[in-house]
Coordinates of C-alpha atoms in Angstrom, one line a residue:
M159 CA 9.3 -6.0 -26.7
E160 CA 12.5 -5.2 -26.4
K161 CA 14.8 -8.2 -24.8
I162 CA 15.9 -8.3 -21.6
D163 CA 19.4 -9.2 -21.3
N164 CA 21.1 -10.7 -17.7
L165 CA 22.1 -7.5 -16.5
D166 CA 18.4 -6.5 -16.5
R167 CA 17.1 -10.1 -14.5
Q168 CA 19.9 -9.4 -12.5
I169 CA 18.9 -6.1 -11.6
L170 CA 14.8 -7.5 -12.0
E171 CA 16.1 -10.5 -9.2
I172 CA 17.4 -7.9 -6.8
I173 CA 15.0 -5.1 -6.3
S174 CA 12.1 -7.7 -6.7
Q175 CA 13.3 -8.9 -3.0
N176 CA 13.6 -5.2 -1.8
A177 CA 12.2 -2.3 -3.3
R178 CA 13.4 0.0 -1.4
I179 CA 17.3 -1.1 -1.8
P180 CA 19.5 2.2 -3.0
F181 CA 20.2 1.9 -6.9
K182 CA 24.1 2.6 -4.9
D183 CA 23.5 -1.1 -3.4
V184 CA 22.4 -2.8 -6.0
A185 CA 25.1 -1.2 -8.5
A186 CA 27.7 -2.2 -6.2
E187 CA 26.2 -6.0 -6.3
C188 CA 26.1 -5.9 -10.1
G189 CA 29.2 -4.5 -10.7
V190 CA 28.3 -1.6 -12.8
S191 CA 27.5 2.3 -11.8
R192 CA 24.4 3.6 -9.9
A193 CA 23.5 5.5 -13.0
A194 CA 23.7 2.6 -15.1
I195 CA 21.2 0.3 -12.8
H196 CA 18.9 4.0 -12.5
Q197 CA 18.5 3.9 -16.3
R198 CA 18.2 -0.1 -16.8
V199 CA 15.5 1.0 -13.7
Q200 CA 13.7 3.4 -15.6
R201 CA 14.2 1.4 -19.2
L202 CA 12.4 -1.4 -17.9
I203 CA 9.8 0.6 -16.3
D204 CA 8.8 2.6 -20.0
L205 CA 9.1 -1.0 -21.5
G206 CA 6.0 -2.5 -19.0
V207 CA 8.4 -5.1 -17.4
I208 CA 8.6 -3.3 -13.8
V209 CA 5.3 -2.3 -13.5
G210 CA 4.8 -0.6 -9.6
S211 CA 6.5 -1.2 -6.5
G212 CA 6.1 0.0 -3.2
Y213 CA 4.9 -0.9 0.9
H214 CA 2.1 -4.0 1.5
V215 CA -0.4 -3.5 4.0
N216 CA -1.1 -6.2 6.0
P217 CA -5.3 -6.5 5.5
K218 CA -5.5 -8.3 9.5
S219 CA -4.1 -4.6 10.6
L220 CA -7.1 -3.4 9.1
G221 CA -9.3 -5.2 11.0
Y222 CA -10.1 -7.9 7.0
R223 CA -9.7 -11.0 9.2
T224 CA -11.5 -13.1 5.9
C225 CA -9.4 -14.0 3.0
T226 CA -11.6 -15.0 0.5
Y227 CA -11.7 -16.2 -3.6
V228 CA -15.4 -16.3 -4.7
G229 CA -16.4 -17.6 -7.8
I230 CA -18.7 -16.0 -10.4
K231 CA -20.5 -17.4 -12.9
L232 CA -22.5 -15.2 -15.8
E233 CA -25.4 -15.0 -17.6
K234 CA -23.1 -14.9 -20.4
G235 CA -19.6 -14.2 -20.8
S236 CA -19.9 -11.1 -22.9
M237 CA -21.1 -9.1 -19.8
Y238 CA -17.7 -9.9 -18.2
K239 CA -16.7 -6.3 -18.6
A240 CA -19.7 -4.2 -17.6
V241 CA -19.6 -6.6 -14.5
V242 CA -16.0 -6.0 -13.8
A243 CA -17.4 -2.1 -14.0
E244 CA -19.6 -2.7 -11.0
L245 CA -17.1 -4.7 -9.4
Q246 CA -14.4 -2.0 -9.2
N247 CA -16.6 -0.2 -7.5
I248 CA -16.6 -3.1 -4.1
P249 CA -13.4 -2.0 -2.4
E250 CA -12.9 -5.3 -0.3
I251 CA -12.3 -6.5 -4.2
V252 CA -8.5 -6.7 -4.7
E253 CA -8.4 -9.0 -7.6
C254 CA -10.4 -9.9 -10.4
H255 CA -9.5 -12.5 -13.3
F256 CA -11.5 -13.7 -16.7
T257 CA -11.2 -17.3 -16.5
T258 CA -11.5 -21.1 -18.2
G259 CA -13.5 -23.8 -15.6
P260 CA -16.2 -23.2 -13.8
Y261 CA -16.0 -19.8 -13.3
T262 CA -16.4 -17.2 -15.6
M263 CA -15.0 -14.9 -13.1
L264 CA -12.8 -15.6 -10.0
T265 CA -12.5 -12.8 -7.5
K266 CA -10.2 -12.6 -4.5
V267 CA -12.1 -10.5 -1.7
Y268 CA -11.5 -9.5 2.2
A269 CA -14.0 -9.3 4.1
C270 CA -13.3 -8.1 8.4
D271 CA -15.7 -11.2 9.3
N272 CA -18.5 -13.9 8.1
E273 CA -21.4 -10.9 8.4
H274 CA -19.4 -8.7 6.8
L275 CA -19.2 -11.3 4.0
M276 CA -22.1 -12.5 3.5
D277 CA -23.3 -9.0 3.1
L278 CA -21.1 -8.3 0.4
L279 CA -21.7 -11.3 -1.6
N280 CA -25.7 -11.2 -0.7
N281 CA -26.3 -7.4 -1.3
R282 CA -23.2 -6.6 -3.3
M283 CA -22.2 -8.9 -6.0
Q284 CA -24.6 -11.2 -6.4
E285 CA -27.0 -7.9 -6.9
I286 CA -25.1 -7.6 -10.2
P287 CA -26.5 -8.1 -13.4
G288 CA -25.4 -10.7 -15.4
V289 CA -24.6 -12.2 -12.2
V290 CA -26.4 -15.8 -11.9
A291 CA -24.2 -17.8 -8.8
T292 CA -21.1 -17.3 -6.6
E293 CA -19.1 -19.8 -4.9
T294 CA -16.7 -18.4 -2.1
L295 CA -13.8 -20.7 -0.7
I296 CA -12.5 -19.2 2.8
S297 CA -8.7 -19.3 2.6
L298 CA -7.8 -20.4 6.0
E299 CA -3.7 -19.7 5.5
Q300 CA -1.4 -18.3 2.8
S301 CA 1.6 -20.3 3.2
I302 CA 3.0 -18.8 0.1
K303 CA 3.2 -15.7 -1.5
K304 CA 6.5 -15.0 -3.6
E305 CA 7.2 -12.9 -7.1
I306 CA 7.6 -14.8 -10.3
P307 CA 10.9 -16.7 -10.6
I308 CA 13.4 -13.9 -12.6
R309 CA 15.0 -17.0 -15.0
A310 CA 18.2 -16.2 -16.6
D311 CA 18.9 -15.0 -20.5
K312 CA 17.7 -18.8 -22.4

């Protein structure tokens, strides 16, 4: 991977706080031209450093009042890809990680209420071939949500 420099890091710090900030404002803060910012951002996208931008929707505003983390134990770890393919078909699952520890996988799931959650667990997730057990942790409050820190070049 091509190395990113301090100007790249400064740009990342600014746009990770506000993805909608105009490039002219980023340029002014960085002391370079708008064209330079545009070229740098495009290069960072091409390098895979920037992997997306957009709006974040509050799940509660759509009726998803319950945020949960579901640990999934599989019959065999080698079944992971097949299970992920099935989990992809459940729109309420917004994240899935292959993990170490007591679970083979850890998913983040949104549900409207406990009844909806129970349906997702009993009739969708636990019915997937290879899933032998699930354990559900309900998030009572999200206290921290932030981007990874942009460190100065060492």
